[in-house]
Structures are given as C-alpha cells and as structure tokens.
C-alpha cells in the first residue's frame, strides 16, 4: 500500500466535506493510504495574500515545514486553492534564500522546500491511472463538462498544468471512467471564487455564464476539482438561475465522486447526498 | 500632475514588476471577468502607473478595482509581456489597507477577508460559522443567507464546533511577527 501525506484544508472539513470523503474513498479503492499532516493550519487562502503577503507565505510555509518534519515527501492537496497557495509559496521560497530564511524565522521551523505537492488529477495520474480502466465497473456514461477553474492551471510557469487555455487531464480521466467530455468555452474561466458571500451578485453572473454554457452544449453534469468552484456552482444555483432567468438543474460533481461511482462506490460513499442540486440523470444507469 | 518616482520605485522593488514593459495592448482587460465592474480595468491601471502621477497612484489605492480583482491570473497568462498584474494588485491592496484608503464600496469585500483572517488567527483553521458571524458584525448584513446555513447544517456541511489546532500559539506568533 502506497503511503502519502494529505492536506485536506479547511473547506474539506466543513462546507466541502463530500470532497474529502470521495478523495479518501477513491484512494482506499486504489490501495493508497493518505495520512493527514498533523496539526495543519489554514493556508490563508485569498484573504491572506490580499491583505498581507508575508503572512500568506508564512501560513503556507508552516504547513510545508510540518509535512517535512513529519517525514512526508509527497502531499496530496485536493483543494485547488490550497494546492495553489502551497505550490506558489514553495516556489517563491525556493527562488529567494533570504525570503526563505525570513519566513523560516517567522514560523520558527526550518523549511527545505522539496515537497512534491499533488493535486487530485496528479494523484490519479501518478498512482491510479494505469489501473483505472480495469477497475471501472459502472461506466459514468454521461456527457460531462470538465471545469478546471483558475487555481489549478494558473500561474502556468509555476504549476505547469497541461494546456493553459484548453486543459485536458480531467477530460482524459473522465473519458477513461466511461464519460463523454464535451468541448466547451468556459473550462478555465473564473467562478467568482471568494466573492461567494461578499459579492454574491458577481458569483451569480460569473458562475451563471459557466453553468449556462455547459448546459447549452449538452452537458449532463459539470465535473470540478475545487471546493470553491463546486460550492459556487452548486450552493449558489438559486442565485445563478435568478441571474440567468432560467432553471438549469445539471449537477456539479467532484472528479473523485464521478470516478468513485465508476469504480463501483455507492452514491452515499462519495457523499452525493450532500449536494444542493440533486445528482439525478434523466436516463439512469 | 505631481510626478512621483518613489511610489513606482517602491512598487517595483516589492513586486519585481517593471511597469514600463506594458505596451497597452489591452488583452488583460479583454480577458478580465471583473473588468466591467471595475472603475479602472487592468490595462488602465498599468497606464496610470506608467504616468508616475502621484494623484493617479492615490486614485488606485482608493479604487474599487484592486478589491474586485479576484486573482484569477488570466491577465498575466494572456499578457504578451508576462507582466505580473496580480502581484501589483496584491501590493496595491496591502498598501491601500495599510494607509486606510480602502474604497467605501469595497468595504464588504475587505470585511470578509478580515473576518477570515480573524478566524484562523484564533483557532489555526477556518471556522465557517465564526467567519460568517464576524462578517455580519462587520457589515451589518445580518439577514444575508439565513436560509442557507440550516440547509448546510442539515447536509453535514457546517460543523458547529471549531477545529482548534495545538499550535495556536505558533499561529498567533506568525500573525504578530508579520503585522505591520
């Protein structure tokens, strides 16, 4: 059994608990053991880097330092925002020794900066992909719009996530799980992210455009790998529909939920009951 | 016009961005999803910085733009000169807050950020109920989303008790050592 470090982040402990549940369930199905970083803290998300750069770097650096101290070499970070903050922080510290020293003094821990930080697609690609097709028992036989958002793909020079404007890795994994990914225009457009509470109107508009394009092009579900994208597209659907002046009811699934279903996990095991937009398909399989 | 090299030099030092490299093609503004909500779209921000006019610099610190930028990073990716506009936005936000020049209409956005940071300062992790309570007391938007919370709770998406980490003293130390 392959052992890897795991950084769930705050959303996965609260409003996106089904993401954590499905990541752990899929990992288990593929004999991967994910161990949570002991005593991890919040990465600081958008709030920290908007208000105080040094604080933002230090909060993320503490997490990296803890993982190193606990002997981890690879850490799985399913939340796209946490993944982005941790990866960008490690990159910034590695390119500036003086900054690394200053941040190390602030967090009172040494940082070497050589962790492998994996998002969910990278985890699946690296440890699951070659066994994926043979494990599929219930192909996810629906048209899906794979929605990558911002934080998985940008900034490209640091994250190096396949193709910038038209990424493919999620589409490929969904295809191998039996789905039919569609071509559409909003793969990497922003959902409104952290404005969910402070500018719900902006989220309704930005997320509305995404949901509408997916629906117009015949998607039966939107697949995501980010808790902010999921909650904006799912939990804010009443505001989205009000903005669009039409009722769109296609569900929004985490990629780990879709893959989980394909390899035979039950809807409950991957937490589908926690969605606001019910996960129902017209021609049930 | 009051020419001031100092503000731009400082910006350049902190962000490593040379604002002169922008040749005003406008791709950043074309791709920016928030541009139509902003008082100055990203390419105009670049132009305002290029003038070295202190008055325009102050207008940026007081703008809606800097708080509406959601850091999606589309601008830098599409910029033919790879100019790091998101870094500039981070810098301007931090300076605006530090100098108490936050745009009035952007106060809700800043209130959210502050409530977020307050929450992790005390427990080490984000406590969503605490975040919303903190946001509401800062903005008086008391009735917003009142119907959402019970639904979230019913779906097991809203833990009532905050997760306290052991290293809260370390976290508080990080906050106080990075305070300016």
Short mmCIF file of C-alpha atoms in Angstrom, two decimals:
data_model
loop_
_atom_site.label_atom_id
_atom_site.label_comp_id
_atom_site.label_asym_id
_atom_site.label_seq_id
_atom_site.Cartn_x
_atom_site.Cartn_y
_atom_site.Cartn_z
CA UNK A 1 0.00 0.00 0.00
CA UNK A 2 1.42 3.36 -1.08
CA UNK A 3 1.53 5.95 1.70
CA UNK A 4 1.18 9.65 1.00
CA UNK A 5 0.77 12.82 3.03
CA UNK A 6 -2.60 14.54 2.97
CA UNK A 7 -3.55 18.18 3.43
CA UNK A 8 -7.36 18.46 3.46
CA UNK A 9 -7.59 22.19 4.17
CA UNK A 10 -10.50 23.92 5.89
CA UNK A 11 -13.19 23.60 3.21
CA UNK A 12 -12.84 19.83 3.13
CA UNK A 13 -13.50 19.75 6.88
CA UNK A 14 -16.67 21.82 6.52
CA UNK A 15 -18.64 23.01 3.54
CA UNK A 16 -16.96 20.55 1.13
CA UNK A 17 -16.79 17.50 3.36
CA UNK A 18 -18.02 15.31 0.48
CA UNK A 19 -14.85 16.15 -1.44
CA UNK A 20 -12.69 14.78 1.39
CA UNK A 21 -15.00 11.79 1.70
CA UNK A 22 -14.75 10.94 -2.00
CA UNK A 23 -10.97 11.53 -2.18
CA UNK A 24 -10.43 9.16 0.73
CA UNK A 25 -12.87 6.59 -0.67
CA UNK A 26 -11.20 6.58 -4.09
CA UNK A 27 -7.74 6.43 -2.51
CA UNK A 28 -8.84 3.42 -0.49
CA UNK A 29 -10.29 1.72 -3.54
CA UNK A 30 -6.87 2.00 -5.19
CA UNK A 31 -4.83 0.96 -2.11
CA UNK A 32 -3.45 4.38 -1.35
CA UNK A 33 -3.10 5.44 2.27
CA UNK A 34 -3.44 9.15 2.90
CA UNK A 35 -2.09 10.42 6.23
CA UNK A 36 -3.17 13.86 7.36
CA UNK A 37 -0.39 16.32 8.22
CA UNK A 38 -0.53 16.54 11.98
CA UNK A 39 -1.65 19.91 13.39
CA UNK A 40 -2.00 21.57 9.97
CA UNK A 41 -3.33 25.12 9.75
CA UNK A 42 -5.29 27.11 7.16
CA UNK A 43 -3.24 28.09 4.08
CA UNK A 44 -4.55 31.66 4.36
CA UNK A 45 -6.40 31.38 1.05
CA UNK A 46 -7.28 34.57 -0.84
CA UNK A 47 -7.74 36.64 2.30
CA UNK A 48 -4.11 36.37 3.41
CA UNK A 49 -2.43 37.19 0.11
CA UNK A 50 -4.86 40.06 -0.48
CA UNK A 51 -4.08 41.67 2.85
CA UNK A 52 -0.53 40.67 3.79
CA UNK A 53 1.97 38.87 1.57
CA UNK A 54 4.36 37.87 4.35
CA UNK A 55 1.51 36.41 6.40
CA UNK A 56 0.29 34.48 3.35
CA UNK A 57 3.72 32.96 2.72
CA UNK A 58 4.21 32.14 6.41
CA UNK A 59 0.88 30.38 6.89
CA UNK A 60 1.51 28.13 3.88
CA UNK A 61 5.15 27.66 4.85
CA UNK A 62 4.16 26.34 8.26
CA UNK A 63 2.19 23.57 6.54
CA UNK A 64 5.13 22.67 4.28
CA UNK A 65 7.50 22.68 7.25
CA UNK A 66 5.21 20.42 9.29
CA UNK A 67 4.91 17.93 6.43
CA UNK A 68 8.70 17.84 6.04
CA UNK A 69 9.18 17.45 9.79
CA UNK A 70 6.76 14.52 9.78
CA UNK A 71 8.84 12.78 7.15
CA UNK A 72 6.49 13.27 4.21
CA UNK A 73 7.88 13.63 0.71
CA UNK A 74 4.60 13.76 -1.23
CA UNK A 75 1.48 15.57 -0.07
CA UNK A 76 -1.93 15.31 -1.71
CA UNK A 77 -3.84 18.62 -1.70
CA UNK A 78 -7.32 18.20 -3.24
CA UNK A 79 -8.47 21.82 -2.75
CA UNK A 80 -7.33 23.84 -5.76
CA UNK A 81 -6.92 27.00 -3.67
CA UNK A 82 -4.75 25.29 -1.05
CA UNK A 83 -2.82 23.48 -3.79
CA UNK A 84 -2.16 26.81 -5.48
CA UNK A 85 -1.08 28.59 -2.28
CA UNK A 86 1.23 25.77 -1.15
CA UNK A 87 2.84 25.32 -4.56
CA UNK A 88 3.31 29.04 -5.18
CA UNK A 89 4.73 29.53 -1.67
CA UNK A 90 7.26 26.71 -2.07
CA UNK A 91 8.26 28.17 -5.45
CA UNK A 92 8.70 31.69 -4.06
CA UNK A 93 10.74 30.50 -1.09
CA UNK A 94 12.97 28.33 -3.27
CA UNK A 95 13.85 31.16 -5.60
CA UNK A 96 14.80 33.56 -2.80
CA UNK A 97 17.03 32.22 0.00
CA UNK A 98 16.79 35.41 2.08
CA UNK A 99 12.98 35.27 1.97
CA UNK A 100 13.06 31.58 2.90
CA UNK A 101 15.22 32.38 5.92
CA UNK A 102 12.95 35.23 6.99
CA UNK A 103 9.82 33.08 6.69
CA UNK A 104 11.55 30.24 8.48
CA UNK A 105 12.28 32.64 11.38
CA UNK A 106 8.66 33.79 11.40
CA UNK A 107 7.26 30.25 11.63
CA UNK A 108 10.10 29.09 13.91
CA UNK A 109 10.70 25.99 11.82
CA UNK A 110 13.20 25.07 9.12
CA UNK A 111 11.95 24.66 5.52
CA UNK A 112 13.89 22.75 2.90
CA UNK A 113 11.33 23.25 0.13
CA UNK A 114 11.47 19.91 -1.66
CA UNK A 115 7.97 18.52 -1.12
CA UNK A 116 6.05 17.01 -4.02
CA UNK A 117 2.66 18.71 -3.88
CA UNK A 118 0.00 16.80 -5.82
CA UNK A 119 -3.48 17.92 -6.77
CA UNK A 120 -6.13 15.29 -7.29
CA UNK A 121 -5.55 14.93 -11.03
CA UNK A 122 -1.84 14.46 -10.48
CA UNK A 123 -2.54 11.92 -7.74
CA UNK A 124 -4.81 9.92 -10.02
CA UNK A 125 -2.46 10.25 -13.00
CA UNK A 126 0.51 9.10 -10.99
CA UNK A 127 -0.92 6.28 -8.88
CA UNK A 128 -4.32 5.30 -10.25
CA UNK A 129 -4.50 5.97 -13.98
CA UNK A 130 -2.91 2.72 -15.21
CA UNK A 131 -5.41 0.73 -13.11
CA UNK A 132 -8.40 2.97 -13.71
CA UNK A 133 -9.98 1.30 -16.74
CA UNK A 134 -9.73 -2.22 -15.35
CA UNK A 135 -11.43 -1.05 -12.13
CA UNK A 136 -14.38 0.62 -13.84
CA UNK A 137 -17.47 -1.46 -13.19
CA UNK A 138 -20.17 1.17 -13.74
CA UNK A 139 -19.01 3.48 -16.53
CA UNK A 140 -20.00 7.11 -15.88
CA UNK A 141 -21.99 7.17 -19.09
CA UNK A 142 -22.89 10.84 -19.32
CA UNK A 143 -21.89 13.92 -21.22
CA UNK A 144 -19.74 15.99 -18.89
CA UNK A 145 -18.25 19.48 -18.94
CA UNK A 146 -14.87 19.33 -17.21
CA UNK A 147 -14.40 22.61 -15.40
CA UNK A 148 -10.85 23.39 -14.24
CA UNK A 149 -11.26 26.96 -12.97
CA UNK A 150 -8.33 29.25 -12.21
CA UNK A 151 -6.25 27.93 -9.37
CA UNK A 152 -5.35 24.52 -10.78
CA UNK A 153 -4.00 25.93 -14.02
CA UNK A 154 -2.60 29.38 -13.25
CA UNK A 155 0.08 30.67 -12.93
CA UNK A 156 1.31 28.28 -15.57
CA UNK A 157 5.04 28.92 -15.15
CA UNK A 158 4.80 27.58 -11.58
CA UNK A 159 2.02 24.99 -11.73
CA UNK A 160 2.86 23.57 -15.20
CA UNK A 161 -0.65 22.19 -15.62
CA UNK A 162 -1.04 20.71 -19.12
CA UNK A 163 -2.60 23.12 -21.64
CA UNK A 164 -3.30 26.59 -20.39
CA UNK A 165 -6.48 27.64 -22.21
CA UNK A 166 -7.83 24.19 -23.03
CA UNK A 167 -6.55 21.76 -20.39
CA UNK A 168 -7.13 18.05 -21.00
CA UNK A 169 -6.11 15.99 -17.96
CA UNK A 170 -9.56 15.94 -16.34
CA UNK A 171 -11.22 15.22 -19.69
CA UNK A 172 -8.89 12.26 -20.23
CA UNK A 173 -9.58 10.81 -16.78
CA UNK A 174 -13.33 11.23 -17.22
CA UNK A 175 -13.18 9.57 -20.62
CA UNK A 176 -11.37 6.62 -19.06
CA UNK A 177 -14.12 6.44 -16.44
CA UNK A 178 -16.68 6.00 -19.20
CA UNK A 179 -17.90 9.58 -19.57
CA UNK A 180 -18.17 11.66 -22.70
CA UNK A 181 -16.38 15.01 -22.11
CA UNK A 182 -17.71 17.85 -24.24
CA UNK A 183 -15.83 20.72 -25.88
CA UNK A 184 -16.90 23.99 -24.33
CA UNK A 185 -15.72 27.52 -23.75
CA UNK A 186 -15.53 28.05 -20.01
CA UNK A 187 -13.00 25.44 -18.83
CA UNK A 188 -10.71 27.94 -17.15
CA UNK A 189 -12.93 30.96 -16.58
CA UNK A 190 -13.36 32.20 -13.02
CA UNK A 191 -16.46 31.27 -10.96
CA UNK A 192 -16.20 34.31 -8.69
CA UNK A 193 -14.28 32.34 -6.08
CA UNK A 194 -14.09 34.02 -2.68
CA UNK A 195 -16.84 36.54 -3.50
CA UNK A 196 -19.50 33.97 -2.63
CA UNK A 197 -20.50 35.92 0.47
CA UNK A 198 -19.26 39.47 -0.05
CA UNK A 199 -20.36 39.83 -3.71
CA UNK A 200 -22.88 37.08 -4.35
CA UNK A 201 -24.12 39.04 -7.39
CA UNK A 202 -20.71 38.67 -9.06
CA UNK A 203 -20.67 34.93 -8.34
CA UNK A 204 -24.18 34.56 -9.77
CA UNK A 205 -23.05 36.21 -13.00
CA UNK A 206 -19.66 34.51 -13.44
CA UNK A 207 -20.84 31.08 -12.32
CA UNK A 208 -24.07 31.58 -14.28
CA UNK A 209 -22.13 32.02 -17.52
CA UNK A 210 -20.25 28.79 -16.82
CA UNK A 211 -23.33 26.74 -15.97
CA UNK A 212 -25.22 28.10 -18.97
CA UNK A 213 -22.50 27.29 -21.49
CA UNK A 214 -22.17 23.77 -20.09
CA UNK A 215 -25.94 23.25 -20.29
CA UNK A 216 -26.29 24.80 -23.76
CA UNK A 217 -23.68 22.41 -25.10
CA UNK A 218 -25.50 19.41 -23.75
CA UNK A 219 -23.56 18.56 -20.60
CA UNK A 220 -25.45 16.39 -18.13
CA UNK A 221 -23.02 17.17 -15.33
CA UNK A 222 -20.18 19.56 -14.57
CA UNK A 223 -17.04 17.96 -13.15
CA UNK A 224 -14.78 20.00 -10.85
CA UNK A 225 -11.72 19.63 -8.64
CA UNK A 226 -12.08 22.71 -6.44
CA UNK A 227 -14.33 23.26 -3.41
CA UNK A 228 -14.88 26.93 -4.24
CA UNK A 229 -15.96 26.11 -7.79
CA UNK A 230 -18.23 23.35 -6.53
CA UNK A 231 -19.93 25.43 -3.85
CA UNK A 232 -20.39 28.42 -6.13
CA UNK A 233 -21.88 26.35 -8.97
CA UNK A 234 -23.94 24.14 -6.63
CA UNK A 235 -24.89 26.04 -3.49
CA UNK A 236 -25.39 29.33 -5.33
CA UNK A 237 -27.63 27.77 -8.01
CA UNK A 238 -30.76 29.68 -6.86
CA UNK A 239 -28.90 32.98 -7.41
CA UNK A 240 -27.44 31.65 -10.69
CA UNK A 241 -30.85 30.68 -12.03
CA UNK A 242 -32.26 34.02 -10.97
CA UNK A 243 -29.45 35.78 -12.86
CA UNK A 244 -29.94 33.57 -15.94
CA UNK A 245 -33.73 33.84 -15.71
CA UNK A 246 -33.97 30.13 -16.47
CA UNK A 247 -33.82 26.98 -14.40
CA UNK A 248 -30.75 24.89 -15.03
CA UNK A 249 -30.54 21.76 -12.92
CA UNK A 250 -27.40 19.95 -14.09
CA UNK A 251 -25.44 18.72 -11.06
CA UNK A 252 -21.81 19.56 -10.17
CA UNK A 253 -19.65 16.61 -9.13
CA UNK A 254 -16.11 16.40 -7.86
CA UNK A 255 -13.94 14.31 -10.13
CA UNK A 256 -13.36 11.91 -7.24
CA UNK A 257 -17.12 11.43 -6.87
CA UNK A 258 -17.50 10.62 -10.57
CA UNK A 259 -14.54 8.23 -10.56
CA UNK A 260 -15.76 6.73 -7.29
CA UNK A 261 -19.15 5.94 -8.84
CA UNK A 262 -17.44 4.47 -11.90
CA UNK A 263 -15.35 2.07 -9.83
CA UNK A 264 -18.46 0.88 -8.01
CA UNK A 265 -18.67 3.03 -4.89
CA UNK A 266 -22.20 3.92 -3.79
CA UNK A 267 -23.61 7.47 -4.09
CA UNK A 268 -23.56 7.66 -0.32
CA UNK A 269 -19.92 6.59 -0.05
CA UNK A 270 -18.90 9.53 -2.22
CA UNK A 271 -21.27 11.95 -0.48
CA UNK A 272 -23.69 12.77 -3.30
CA UNK A 273 -26.49 13.36 -0.78
CA UNK A 274 -24.66 16.49 0.39
CA UNK A 275 -25.20 18.37 -2.86
CA UNK A 276 -27.75 21.15 -3.16
CA UNK A 277 -28.51 20.48 -6.84
CA UNK A 278 -29.67 16.84 -6.75
CA UNK A 279 -27.46 14.41 -8.67
CA UNK A 280 -30.03 12.85 -10.94
CA UNK A 281 -29.76 11.90 -14.59
CA UNK A 282 -32.66 11.57 -16.99
CA UNK A 283 -31.66 8.13 -18.27
CA UNK A 284 -30.47 6.50 -15.07
CA UNK A 285 -27.84 3.85 -15.38
CA UNK B 1 0.21 66.37 -12.35
CA UNK B 2 2.50 65.64 -9.42
CA UNK B 3 5.28 63.39 -10.66
CA UNK B 4 6.42 60.85 -8.11
CA UNK B 5 9.01 58.24 -8.89
CA UNK B 6 9.05 57.00 -5.30
CA UNK B 7 5.71 55.18 -5.30
CA UNK B 8 6.57 53.35 -8.50
CA UNK B 9 10.10 52.52 -7.37
CA UNK B 10 8.71 51.01 -4.18
CA UNK B 11 6.14 49.05 -6.15
CA UNK B 12 8.87 47.81 -8.46
CA UNK B 13 11.06 46.78 -5.53
CA UNK B 14 8.29 44.81 -3.83
CA UNK B 15 6.79 43.14 -6.87
CA UNK B 16 9.74 42.91 -9.23
CA UNK B 17 7.49 44.26 -11.98
CA UNK B 18 8.71 46.91 -14.41
CA UNK B 19 5.54 48.80 -15.30
CA UNK B 20 7.17 50.33 -18.41
CA UNK B 21 7.11 46.98 -20.17
CA UNK B 22 3.35 47.25 -20.73
CA UNK B 23 2.58 48.48 -24.26
CA UNK B 24 -1.16 48.82 -23.73
CA UNK B 25 -2.42 46.04 -25.99
CA UNK B 26 -5.45 45.62 -23.71
CA UNK B 27 -5.52 41.82 -23.61
CA UNK B 28 -5.63 41.84 -19.81
CA UNK B 29 -8.75 43.99 -19.77
CA UNK B 30 -10.36 41.95 -22.55
CA UNK B 31 -9.92 38.72 -20.59
CA UNK B 32 -10.68 40.12 -17.14
CA UNK B 33 -14.04 38.83 -15.94
CA UNK B 34 -14.42 41.63 -13.43
CA UNK B 35 -13.38 44.47 -15.75
CA UNK B 36 -16.91 45.74 -16.30
CA UNK B 37 -17.40 46.09 -12.53
CA UNK B 38 -14.11 47.92 -12.07
CA UNK B 39 -13.52 51.68 -12.07
CA UNK B 40 -10.20 51.13 -13.88
CA UNK B 41 -9.67 47.96 -15.95
CA UNK B 42 -6.22 46.29 -15.60
CA UNK B 43 -4.63 47.87 -18.69
CA UNK B 44 -5.68 51.29 -17.43
CA UNK B 45 -4.11 50.51 -14.04
CA UNK B 46 -0.86 49.82 -15.88
CA UNK B 47 -1.13 53.06 -17.78
CA UNK B 48 -1.87 55.04 -14.61
CA UNK B 49 1.25 53.58 -13.00
CA UNK B 50 3.33 54.39 -16.08
CA UNK B 51 2.50 58.10 -15.80
CA UNK B 52 4.20 58.30 -12.36
CA UNK B 53 1.44 60.71 -11.40
CA UNK B 54 1.01 60.59 -7.62
CA UNK B 55 -2.60 61.68 -7.89
CA UNK B 56 -3.42 58.73 -10.12
CA UNK B 57 -1.50 56.42 -7.79
CA UNK B 58 -3.66 57.62 -4.91
CA UNK B 59 -6.76 57.02 -7.03
CA UNK B 60 -5.65 53.42 -7.47
CA UNK B 61 -5.20 52.95 -3.73
CA UNK B 62 -8.73 54.23 -3.33
CA UNK B 63 -10.18 52.26 -6.25
CA UNK B 64 -12.78 49.50 -6.43
CA UNK B 65 -10.56 47.74 -8.97
CA UNK B 66 -7.95 46.46 -6.52
CA UNK B 67 -10.58 44.78 -4.35
CA UNK B 68 -12.61 43.43 -7.25
CA UNK B 69 -9.58 41.66 -8.72
CA UNK B 70 -10.23 38.04 -7.76
CA UNK B 71 -6.64 36.92 -8.51
CA UNK B 72 -7.75 34.52 -11.24
CA UNK B 73 -4.43 35.22 -13.04
CA UNK B 74 -5.95 35.35 -16.51
CA UNK B 75 -4.25 38.71 -17.18
CA UNK B 76 -0.69 37.53 -16.62
CA UNK B 77 -1.24 34.39 -18.68
CA UNK B 78 -2.56 36.31 -21.67
CA UNK B 79 -0.11 39.21 -21.39
CA UNK B 80 2.38 39.10 -24.28
CA UNK B 81 4.95 40.58 -21.89
CA UNK B 82 4.01 38.27 -18.96
CA UNK B 83 3.57 41.25 -16.67
CA UNK B 84 2.57 40.10 -13.21
CA UNK B 85 -0.52 42.25 -12.70
CA UNK B 86 -1.86 40.01 -9.87
CA UNK B 87 1.31 40.81 -7.89
CA UNK B 88 0.68 44.51 -8.48
CA UNK B 89 -2.91 44.12 -7.26
CA UNK B 90 -1.72 42.34 -4.09
CA UNK B 91 0.77 45.13 -3.50
CA UNK B 92 -1.79 47.90 -4.03
CA UNK B 93 -4.33 46.16 -1.77
CA UNK B 94 -1.86 45.78 1.06
CA UNK B 95 -0.80 49.42 0.71
CA UNK B 96 -4.38 50.64 0.49
CA UNK B 97 -5.36 48.80 3.68
CA UNK B 98 -2.16 49.90 5.46
CA UNK B 99 -2.79 53.54 4.63
CA UNK B 100 -6.53 53.35 5.40
CA UNK B 101 -7.50 54.21 1.85
CA UNK B 102 -9.96 51.40 1.24
CA UNK B 103 -12.71 52.29 -1.20
CA UNK B 104 -16.04 52.70 0.58
CA UNK B 105 -17.97 50.49 -1.80
CA UNK B 106 -15.41 47.71 -1.32
CA UNK B 107 -15.78 47.52 2.43
CA UNK B 108 -17.79 44.28 2.36
CA UNK B 109 -15.05 42.52 0.44
CA UNK B 110 -12.40 43.68 2.90
CA UNK B 111 -14.66 42.83 5.85
CA UNK B 112 -14.83 39.27 4.54
CA UNK B 113 -11.04 39.00 4.26
CA UNK B 114 -10.58 40.39 7.77
CA UNK B 115 -13.21 38.10 9.28
CA UNK B 116 -11.49 35.18 7.52
CA UNK B 117 -8.07 36.05 8.92
CA UNK B 118 -9.50 36.68 12.41
CA UNK B 119 -10.99 33.22 12.39
CA UNK B 120 -7.71 31.45 11.60
CA UNK B 121 -5.74 33.68 13.96
CA UNK B 122 -7.53 32.20 16.98
CA UNK B 123 -8.05 28.57 16.01
CA UNK B 124 -5.48 27.95 13.28
CA UNK B 125 -8.16 26.79 10.88
CA UNK B 126 -11.10 28.46 9.25
CA UNK B 127 -14.27 28.18 11.31
CA UNK B 128 -17.04 28.88 8.83
CA UNK B 129 -19.70 29.86 11.38
CA UNK B 130 -17.21 32.22 13.01
CA UNK B 131 -16.31 33.66 9.61
CA UNK B 132 -19.92 34.44 8.77
CA UNK B 133 -20.65 35.82 12.25
CA UNK B 134 -17.55 38.02 12.01
CA UNK B 135 -18.52 39.19 8.52
CA UNK B 136 -22.07 40.04 9.62
CA UNK B 137 -21.00 42.03 12.64
CA UNK B 138 -18.55 43.98 10.49
CA UNK B 139 -21.06 44.72 7.72
CA UNK B 140 -24.46 44.57 9.48
CA UNK B 141 -25.71 42.26 6.69
CA UNK B 142 -27.44 40.30 9.41
CA UNK B 143 -30.11 38.56 7.37
CA UNK B 144 -27.95 37.51 4.41
CA UNK B 145 -28.05 33.76 3.69
CA UNK B 146 -30.05 32.97 6.82
CA UNK B 147 -31.87 30.25 4.95
CA UNK B 148 -28.66 28.71 3.62
CA UNK B 149 -26.98 27.94 6.95
CA UNK B 150 -29.63 25.49 8.27
CA UNK B 151 -29.58 23.65 4.93
CA UNK B 152 -25.80 23.39 5.05
CA UNK B 153 -26.00 22.12 8.61
CA UNK B 154 -28.60 19.53 7.65
CA UNK B 155 -26.30 18.26 4.90
CA UNK B 156 -23.36 17.95 7.27
CA UNK B 157 -21.50 20.85 5.67
CA UNK B 158 -21.39 23.15 8.67
CA UNK B 159 -19.66 21.83 11.81
CA UNK B 160 -20.83 23.71 14.89
CA UNK B 161 -17.60 23.39 16.85
CA UNK B 162 -14.37 24.98 15.56
CA UNK B 163 -11.32 22.79 14.99
CA UNK B 164 -8.59 24.03 17.31
CA UNK B 165 -5.04 23.12 16.40
CA UNK B 166 -2.35 22.53 19.03
CA UNK B 167 -0.05 25.13 17.59
CA UNK B 168 -2.35 28.13 18.11
CA UNK B 169 0.44 29.95 19.94
CA UNK B 170 2.68 29.45 16.91
CA UNK B 171 -0.09 30.81 14.66
CA UNK B 172 -0.60 33.88 16.86
CA UNK B 173 3.17 34.39 16.76
CA UNK B 174 3.09 34.26 12.96
CA UNK B 175 0.33 36.89 12.91
CA UNK B 176 2.17 39.20 15.30
CA UNK B 177 5.55 38.80 13.55
CA UNK B 178 4.04 39.66 10.17
CA UNK B 179 1.98 42.60 11.42
CA UNK B 180 2.99 45.99 10.14
#
